[in-house]
Short mmCIF file of C-alpha atoms and ligand atoms in Angstrom, two decimals:
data_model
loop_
_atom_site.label_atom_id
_atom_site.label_comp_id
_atom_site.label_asym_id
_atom_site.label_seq_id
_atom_site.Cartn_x
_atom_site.Cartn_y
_atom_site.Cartn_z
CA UNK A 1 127.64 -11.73 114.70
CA UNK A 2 126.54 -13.61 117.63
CA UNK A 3 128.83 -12.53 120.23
CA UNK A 4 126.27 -9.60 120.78
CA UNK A 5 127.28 -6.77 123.30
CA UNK A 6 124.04 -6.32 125.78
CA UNK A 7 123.02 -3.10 124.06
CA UNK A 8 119.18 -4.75 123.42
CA UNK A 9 116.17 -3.91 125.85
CA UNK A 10 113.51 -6.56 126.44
CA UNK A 11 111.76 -7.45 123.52
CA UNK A 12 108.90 -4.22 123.08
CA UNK A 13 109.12 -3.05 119.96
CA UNK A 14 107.88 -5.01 117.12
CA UNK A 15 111.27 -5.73 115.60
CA UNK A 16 112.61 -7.33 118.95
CA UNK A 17 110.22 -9.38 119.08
CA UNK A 18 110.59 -10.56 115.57
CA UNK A 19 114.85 -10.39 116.19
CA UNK A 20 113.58 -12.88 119.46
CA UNK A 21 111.81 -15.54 117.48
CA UNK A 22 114.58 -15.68 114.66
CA UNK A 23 115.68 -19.37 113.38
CA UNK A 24 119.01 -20.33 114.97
CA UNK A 25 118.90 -24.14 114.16
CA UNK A 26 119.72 -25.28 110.88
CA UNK A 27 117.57 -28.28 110.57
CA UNK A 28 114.69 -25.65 111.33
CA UNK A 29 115.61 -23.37 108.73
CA UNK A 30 115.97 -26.33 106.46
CA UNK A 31 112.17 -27.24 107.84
CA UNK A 32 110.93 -24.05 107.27
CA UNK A 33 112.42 -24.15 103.19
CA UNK A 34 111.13 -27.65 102.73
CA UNK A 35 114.51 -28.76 102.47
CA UNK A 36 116.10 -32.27 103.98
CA UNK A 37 119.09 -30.92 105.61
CA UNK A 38 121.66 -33.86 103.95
CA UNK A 39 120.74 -32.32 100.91
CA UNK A 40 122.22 -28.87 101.74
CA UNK A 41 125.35 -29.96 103.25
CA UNK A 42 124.56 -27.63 106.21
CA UNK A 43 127.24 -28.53 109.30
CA UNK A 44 126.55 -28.25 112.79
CA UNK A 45 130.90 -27.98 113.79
CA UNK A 46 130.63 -24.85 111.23
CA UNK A 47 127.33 -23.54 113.48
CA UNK A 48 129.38 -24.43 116.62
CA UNK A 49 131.91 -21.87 115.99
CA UNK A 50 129.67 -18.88 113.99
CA UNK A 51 126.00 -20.11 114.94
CA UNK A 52 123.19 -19.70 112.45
CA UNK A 53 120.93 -16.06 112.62
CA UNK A 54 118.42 -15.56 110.55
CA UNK A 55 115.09 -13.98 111.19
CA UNK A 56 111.53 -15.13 109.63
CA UNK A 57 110.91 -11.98 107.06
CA UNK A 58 114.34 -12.77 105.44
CA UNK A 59 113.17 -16.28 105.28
CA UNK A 60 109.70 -15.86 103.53
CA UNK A 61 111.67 -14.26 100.61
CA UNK A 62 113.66 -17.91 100.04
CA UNK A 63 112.20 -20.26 97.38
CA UNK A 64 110.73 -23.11 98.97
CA UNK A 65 112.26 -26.97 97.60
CA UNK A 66 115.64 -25.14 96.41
CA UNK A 67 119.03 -26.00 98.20
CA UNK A 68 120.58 -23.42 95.81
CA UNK A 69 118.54 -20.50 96.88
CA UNK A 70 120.61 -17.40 96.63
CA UNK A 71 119.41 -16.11 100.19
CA UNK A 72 119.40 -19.33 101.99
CA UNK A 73 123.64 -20.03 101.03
CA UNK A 74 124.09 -16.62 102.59
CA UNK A 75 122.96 -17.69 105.93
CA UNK A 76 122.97 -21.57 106.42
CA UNK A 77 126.28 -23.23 108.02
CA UNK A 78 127.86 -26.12 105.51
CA UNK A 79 130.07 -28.25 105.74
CA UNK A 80 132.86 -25.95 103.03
CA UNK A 81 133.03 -23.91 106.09
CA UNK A 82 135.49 -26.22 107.78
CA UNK A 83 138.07 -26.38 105.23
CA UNK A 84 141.54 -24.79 106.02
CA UNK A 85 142.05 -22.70 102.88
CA UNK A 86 146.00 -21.32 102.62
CA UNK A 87 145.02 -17.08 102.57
CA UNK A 88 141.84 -17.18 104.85
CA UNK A 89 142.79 -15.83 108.07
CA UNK A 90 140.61 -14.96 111.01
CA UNK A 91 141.41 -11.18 110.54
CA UNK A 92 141.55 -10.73 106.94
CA UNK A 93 141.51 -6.74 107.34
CA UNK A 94 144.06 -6.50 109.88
CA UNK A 95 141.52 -4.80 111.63
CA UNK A 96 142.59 -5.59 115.50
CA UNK A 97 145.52 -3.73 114.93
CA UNK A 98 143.27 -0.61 113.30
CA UNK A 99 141.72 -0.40 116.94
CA UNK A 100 142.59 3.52 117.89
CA UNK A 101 140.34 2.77 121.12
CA UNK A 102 137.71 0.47 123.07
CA UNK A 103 135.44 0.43 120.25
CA UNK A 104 136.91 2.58 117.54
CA UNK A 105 138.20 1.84 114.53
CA UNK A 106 140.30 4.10 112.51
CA UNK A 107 141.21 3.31 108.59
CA UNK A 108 140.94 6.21 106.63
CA UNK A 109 141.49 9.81 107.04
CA UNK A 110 139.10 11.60 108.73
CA UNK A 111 136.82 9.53 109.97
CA UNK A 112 136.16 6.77 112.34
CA UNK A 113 134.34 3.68 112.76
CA UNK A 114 132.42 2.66 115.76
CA UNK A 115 131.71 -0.27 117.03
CA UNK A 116 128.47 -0.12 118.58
CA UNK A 117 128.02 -4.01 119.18
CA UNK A 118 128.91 -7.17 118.51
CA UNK A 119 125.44 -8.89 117.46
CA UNK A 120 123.55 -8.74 114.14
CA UNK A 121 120.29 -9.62 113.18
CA UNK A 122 121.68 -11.99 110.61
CA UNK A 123 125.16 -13.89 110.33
CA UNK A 124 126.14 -14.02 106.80
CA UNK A 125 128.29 -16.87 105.94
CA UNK A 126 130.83 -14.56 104.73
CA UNK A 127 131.51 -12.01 106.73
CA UNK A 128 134.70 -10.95 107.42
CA UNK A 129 134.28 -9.93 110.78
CA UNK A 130 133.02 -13.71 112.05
CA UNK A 131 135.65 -14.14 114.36
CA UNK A 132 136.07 -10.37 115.43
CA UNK A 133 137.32 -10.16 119.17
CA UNK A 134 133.98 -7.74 119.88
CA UNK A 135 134.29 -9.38 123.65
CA UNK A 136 138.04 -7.11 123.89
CA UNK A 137 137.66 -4.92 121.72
CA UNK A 138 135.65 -2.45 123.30
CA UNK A 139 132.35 -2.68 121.29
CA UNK A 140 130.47 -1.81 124.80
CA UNK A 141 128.88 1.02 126.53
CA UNK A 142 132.12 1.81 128.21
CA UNK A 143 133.73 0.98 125.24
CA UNK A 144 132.21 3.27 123.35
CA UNK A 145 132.35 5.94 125.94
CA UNK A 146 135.90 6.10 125.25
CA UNK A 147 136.08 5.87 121.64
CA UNK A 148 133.04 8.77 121.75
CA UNK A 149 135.15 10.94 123.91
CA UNK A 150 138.71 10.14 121.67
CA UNK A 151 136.44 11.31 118.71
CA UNK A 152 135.80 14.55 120.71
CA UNK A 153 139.46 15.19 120.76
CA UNK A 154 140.19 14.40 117.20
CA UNK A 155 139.45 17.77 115.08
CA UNK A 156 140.42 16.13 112.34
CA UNK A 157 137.18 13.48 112.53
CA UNK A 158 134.58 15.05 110.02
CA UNK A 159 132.35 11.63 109.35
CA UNK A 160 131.59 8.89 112.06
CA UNK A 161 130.71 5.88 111.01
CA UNK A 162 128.38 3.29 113.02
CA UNK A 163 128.86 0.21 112.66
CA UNK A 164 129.64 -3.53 114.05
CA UNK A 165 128.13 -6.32 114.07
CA UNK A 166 124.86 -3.88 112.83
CA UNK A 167 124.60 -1.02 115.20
CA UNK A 168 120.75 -0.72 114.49
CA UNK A 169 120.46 -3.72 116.85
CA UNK A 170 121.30 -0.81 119.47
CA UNK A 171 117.89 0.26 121.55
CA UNK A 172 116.53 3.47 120.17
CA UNK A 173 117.63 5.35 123.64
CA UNK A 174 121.07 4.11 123.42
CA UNK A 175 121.58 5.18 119.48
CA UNK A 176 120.25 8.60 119.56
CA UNK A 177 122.28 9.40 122.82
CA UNK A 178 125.06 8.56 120.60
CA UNK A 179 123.96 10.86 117.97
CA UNK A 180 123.31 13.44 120.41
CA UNK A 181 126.77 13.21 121.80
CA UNK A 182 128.26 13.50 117.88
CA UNK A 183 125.58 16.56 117.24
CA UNK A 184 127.87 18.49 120.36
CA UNK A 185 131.35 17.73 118.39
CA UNK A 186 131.19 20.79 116.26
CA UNK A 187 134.02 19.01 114.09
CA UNK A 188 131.74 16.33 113.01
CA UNK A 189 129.74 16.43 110.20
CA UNK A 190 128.48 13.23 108.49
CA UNK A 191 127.06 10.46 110.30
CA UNK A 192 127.36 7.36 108.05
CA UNK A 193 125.16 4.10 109.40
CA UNK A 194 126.56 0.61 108.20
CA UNK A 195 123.49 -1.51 108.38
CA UNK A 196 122.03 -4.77 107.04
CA UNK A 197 118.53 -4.83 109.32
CA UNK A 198 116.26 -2.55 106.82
CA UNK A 199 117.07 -5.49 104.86
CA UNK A 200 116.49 -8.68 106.99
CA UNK A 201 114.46 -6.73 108.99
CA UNK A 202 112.62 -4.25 108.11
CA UNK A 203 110.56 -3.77 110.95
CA UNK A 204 113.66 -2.18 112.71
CA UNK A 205 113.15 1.29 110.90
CA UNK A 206 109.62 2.25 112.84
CA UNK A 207 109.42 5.68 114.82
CA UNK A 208 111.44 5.16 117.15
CA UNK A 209 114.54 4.85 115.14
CA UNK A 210 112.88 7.54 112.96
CA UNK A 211 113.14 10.19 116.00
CA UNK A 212 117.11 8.97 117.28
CA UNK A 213 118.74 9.83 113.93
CA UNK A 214 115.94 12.30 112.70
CA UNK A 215 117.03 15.30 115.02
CA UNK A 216 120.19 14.86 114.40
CA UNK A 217 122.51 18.77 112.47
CA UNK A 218 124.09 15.91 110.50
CA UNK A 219 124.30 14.88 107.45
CA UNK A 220 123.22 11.19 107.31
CA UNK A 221 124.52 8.61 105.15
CA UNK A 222 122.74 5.04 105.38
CA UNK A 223 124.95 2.17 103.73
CA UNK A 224 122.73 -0.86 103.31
CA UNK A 225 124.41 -4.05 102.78
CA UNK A 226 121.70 -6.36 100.09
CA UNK A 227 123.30 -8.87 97.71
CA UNK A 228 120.43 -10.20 95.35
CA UNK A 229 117.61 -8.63 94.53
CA UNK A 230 115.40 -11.37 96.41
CA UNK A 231 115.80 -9.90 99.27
CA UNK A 232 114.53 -6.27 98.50
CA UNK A 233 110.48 -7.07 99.11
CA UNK A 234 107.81 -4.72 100.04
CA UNK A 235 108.53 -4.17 103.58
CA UNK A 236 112.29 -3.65 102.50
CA UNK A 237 111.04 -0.88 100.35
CA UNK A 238 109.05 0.58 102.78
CA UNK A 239 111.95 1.20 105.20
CA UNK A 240 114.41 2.46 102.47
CA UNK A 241 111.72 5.81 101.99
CA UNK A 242 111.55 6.19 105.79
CA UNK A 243 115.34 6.47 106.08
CA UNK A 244 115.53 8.65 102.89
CA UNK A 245 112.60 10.72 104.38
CA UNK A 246 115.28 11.03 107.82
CA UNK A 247 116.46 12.70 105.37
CA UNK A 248 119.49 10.91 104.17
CA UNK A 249 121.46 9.34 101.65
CA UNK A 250 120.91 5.77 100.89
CA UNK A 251 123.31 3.23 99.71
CA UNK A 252 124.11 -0.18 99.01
CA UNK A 253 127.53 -1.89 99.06
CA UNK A 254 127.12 -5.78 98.22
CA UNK A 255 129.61 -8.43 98.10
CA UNK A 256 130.55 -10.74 94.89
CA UNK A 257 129.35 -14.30 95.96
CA UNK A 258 129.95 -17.48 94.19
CA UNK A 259 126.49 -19.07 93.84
CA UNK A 260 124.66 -16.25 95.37
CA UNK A 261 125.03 -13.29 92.77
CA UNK A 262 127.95 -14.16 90.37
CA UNK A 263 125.75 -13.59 87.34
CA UNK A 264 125.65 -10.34 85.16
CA UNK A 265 121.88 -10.93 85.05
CA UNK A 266 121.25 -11.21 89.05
CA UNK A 267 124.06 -7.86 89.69
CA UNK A 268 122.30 -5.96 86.75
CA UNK A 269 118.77 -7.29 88.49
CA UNK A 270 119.95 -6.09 91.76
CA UNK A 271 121.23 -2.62 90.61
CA UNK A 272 117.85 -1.54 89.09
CA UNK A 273 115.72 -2.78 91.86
CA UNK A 274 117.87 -0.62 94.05
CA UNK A 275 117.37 2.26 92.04
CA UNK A 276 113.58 1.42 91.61
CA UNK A 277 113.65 1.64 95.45
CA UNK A 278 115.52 4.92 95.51
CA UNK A 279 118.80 3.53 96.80
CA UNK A 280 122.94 4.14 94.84
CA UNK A 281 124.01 0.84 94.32
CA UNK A 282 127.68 2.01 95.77
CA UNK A 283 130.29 -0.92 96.68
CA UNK A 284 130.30 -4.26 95.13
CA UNK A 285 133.27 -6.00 96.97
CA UNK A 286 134.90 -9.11 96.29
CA UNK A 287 135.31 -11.09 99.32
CA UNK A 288 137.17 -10.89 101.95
CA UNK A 289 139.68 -13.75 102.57
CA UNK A 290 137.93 -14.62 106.13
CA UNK A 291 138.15 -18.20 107.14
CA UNK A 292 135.34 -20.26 106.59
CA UNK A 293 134.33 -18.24 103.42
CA UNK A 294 136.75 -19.51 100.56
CA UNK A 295 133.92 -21.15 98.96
CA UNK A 296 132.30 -18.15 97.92
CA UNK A 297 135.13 -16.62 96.39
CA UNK A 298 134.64 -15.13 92.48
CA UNK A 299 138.11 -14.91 90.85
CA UNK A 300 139.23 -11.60 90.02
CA UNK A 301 139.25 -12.28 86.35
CA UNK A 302 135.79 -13.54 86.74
CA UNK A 303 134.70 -9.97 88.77
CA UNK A 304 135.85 -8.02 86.04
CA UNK A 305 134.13 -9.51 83.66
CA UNK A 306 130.94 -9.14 85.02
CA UNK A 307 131.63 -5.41 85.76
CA UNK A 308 132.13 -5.10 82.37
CA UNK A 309 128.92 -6.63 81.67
CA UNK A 310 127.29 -4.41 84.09
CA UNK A 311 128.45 -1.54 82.44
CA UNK A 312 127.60 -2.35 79.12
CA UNK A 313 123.61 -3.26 80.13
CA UNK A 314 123.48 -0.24 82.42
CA UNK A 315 123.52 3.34 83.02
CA UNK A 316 126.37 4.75 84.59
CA UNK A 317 124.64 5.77 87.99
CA UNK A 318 123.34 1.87 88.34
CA UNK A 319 126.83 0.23 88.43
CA UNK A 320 128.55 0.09 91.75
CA UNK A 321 131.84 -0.03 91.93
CA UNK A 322 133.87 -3.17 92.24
CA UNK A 323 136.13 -2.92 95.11
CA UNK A 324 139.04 -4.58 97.15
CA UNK A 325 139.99 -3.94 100.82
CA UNK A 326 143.32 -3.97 101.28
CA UNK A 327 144.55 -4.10 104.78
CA UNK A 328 147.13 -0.52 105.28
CA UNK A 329 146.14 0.81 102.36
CA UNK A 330 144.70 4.29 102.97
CA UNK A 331 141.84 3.73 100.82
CA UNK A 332 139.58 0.63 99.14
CA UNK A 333 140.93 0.04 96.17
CA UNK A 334 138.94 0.34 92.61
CA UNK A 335 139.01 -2.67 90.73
CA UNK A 336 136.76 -0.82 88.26
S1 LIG B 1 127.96 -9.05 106.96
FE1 LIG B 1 127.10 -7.43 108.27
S2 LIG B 1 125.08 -8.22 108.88
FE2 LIG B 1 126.23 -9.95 108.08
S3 LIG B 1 127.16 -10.88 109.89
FE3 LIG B 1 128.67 -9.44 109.06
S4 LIG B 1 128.36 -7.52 110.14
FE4 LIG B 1 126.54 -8.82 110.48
#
């Protein structure tokens, strides 16, 4: 999300510099896929409020000439976004009252989120934090201070997870002194990374990120976030065996899109280049009800359906599981 904490040094590094010359007007994206903007009903009042992010790599993997390209609807602002939908609320996961301090988030038992920052390499039309309060909630570097330090007192914490916005937007310096301080909490032991840039840009995981998490006593889980299997290139692959190599565990968790993946052949597609790549397709949720998004929304009947599908074409390990957050409930709920 765009309402970035300033965790970011100058651009150095080759991935800053790419994150730097990312598109952020819609009638250049639209340029860029040979597309007449009319034609995609993109909307500058729904860029006003949740501007457009999206940086070149992720755009060379869009089909050129095709307003329905499943990667271009994830990112481009249109004019759906503006319609009041009864259900789609601002926080649909009730998170702002899950804040247990500045920058920490606590759901589930024994363990806790983190919000390292606000910003993203990418805003995806559907995310469910696009109006998160980052600016109050703490996601800073005295925000985090605190929630670091009310981690330290928790025994109970055995797995932090990183998150935001995309906490790999953090500088190198600033993640691993996080890590360090975790590697000191004898009580910890997993470090879990929610992250969508080895995706949209994979150029974030060079050696620098390689040496903040690699020293780390902890186990490290790496949750990617892809949703077709357009986006998972060459490069994409490349950064999925230099986390694995950290060493950790890689996931995906993707999220049921109308127009964007809502087909058993694009989710079965998806699943086995993830596995070709080495990653456990993990999560596939159905959306969140965050305003702005309705559009995307696959009925529940619909989702089943297709996870049926999916495990009738598939082996077991190759099917994610089709999930529902519920806010207060002390766990996602399985769908199937
Ligand atoms: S879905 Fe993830 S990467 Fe996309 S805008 Fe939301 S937090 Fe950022």
């Amino acid at each position: 999300m765009s309402t970035a904490a300033p965790l970011r040094a100058a651009p150095s590094a080759r991935w800053q510099r790419e994150l730097a010359d990312a598109i952020r007007d819609p009638a250049e994206l639209c340029a860029a896929v040979g597309l007449d903007p009319r034609e995609v009903g993109t909307s500058g009042a729904a860029g006003d409020s949740f501007p457009l992010l999206v940086p070149r790599p992720f755009v060379a993997r869009m089909r050129r000439g095709d307003p329905h390209d499943p990667l271009l609807l994830q990112v481009l602002p249109r004019a759906a976004e503006e319609r009041d939908v009864a259900g789609y609320t601002a926080d649909p996961l009730g998170e702002s009252a899950a804040l247990a301090a500045p920058g920490l988030v606590r759901k589930y038992a024994g363990r806790a989120l983190v919000l390292v920052t606000g910003g993203c390499a990418v805003n995806c039309r559907y995310c469910f934090r696009r109006e998160f309060p980052y600016a109050t909630s703490g996601a800073t570097r005295r925000g985090i201070d605190e929630g670091l330090a009310a981690i330290a007192a928790d025994p109970s914490l055995s797995e932090v997870i990183l998150s935001g916005g995309d906490p790999l937007l953090a500088d190198d310096g600033f993640l691993g002194g996080i890590v360090t301080r975790l590697d000191a909490m004898p009580h910890v032991r997993r470090l879990r990374i929610h992250t969508r840039l080895p995706v949209v840009l994979p150029s974030r995981v060079d050696a620098g990120l390689v040496a903040a998490l690699g020293a780390s006593r902890l186990a490290r889980v790496v949750v990617l976030h892809a949703n077709h299997p357009a986006e998972l290139d060459d490069a994409v692959a490349a950064a999925v065996r230099r986390l694995a190599a950290l060493p950790a565990i890689v996931l995906n968790q993707a999220v049921l899109l109308a127009g964007v993946n809502d087909s058993a052949a694009v989710l079965a597609a998806l699943s086995q280049r993830l596995v070709e790549l080495g990653v456990v397709p993990y999560y596939l949720h159905v959306l969140d009800h965050v305003r702005g998004a309705a559009h995307f929304e696959v009925a529940e009947q619909r989702a089943l359906a297709l996870h049926r599908e999916l495990r009738e074409s598939l082996p077991g390990y190759a099917v994610p599981r089709l999930v529902r957050e519920v806010p207060g409930e002390p766990a996602k709920v399985w769908l199937a």
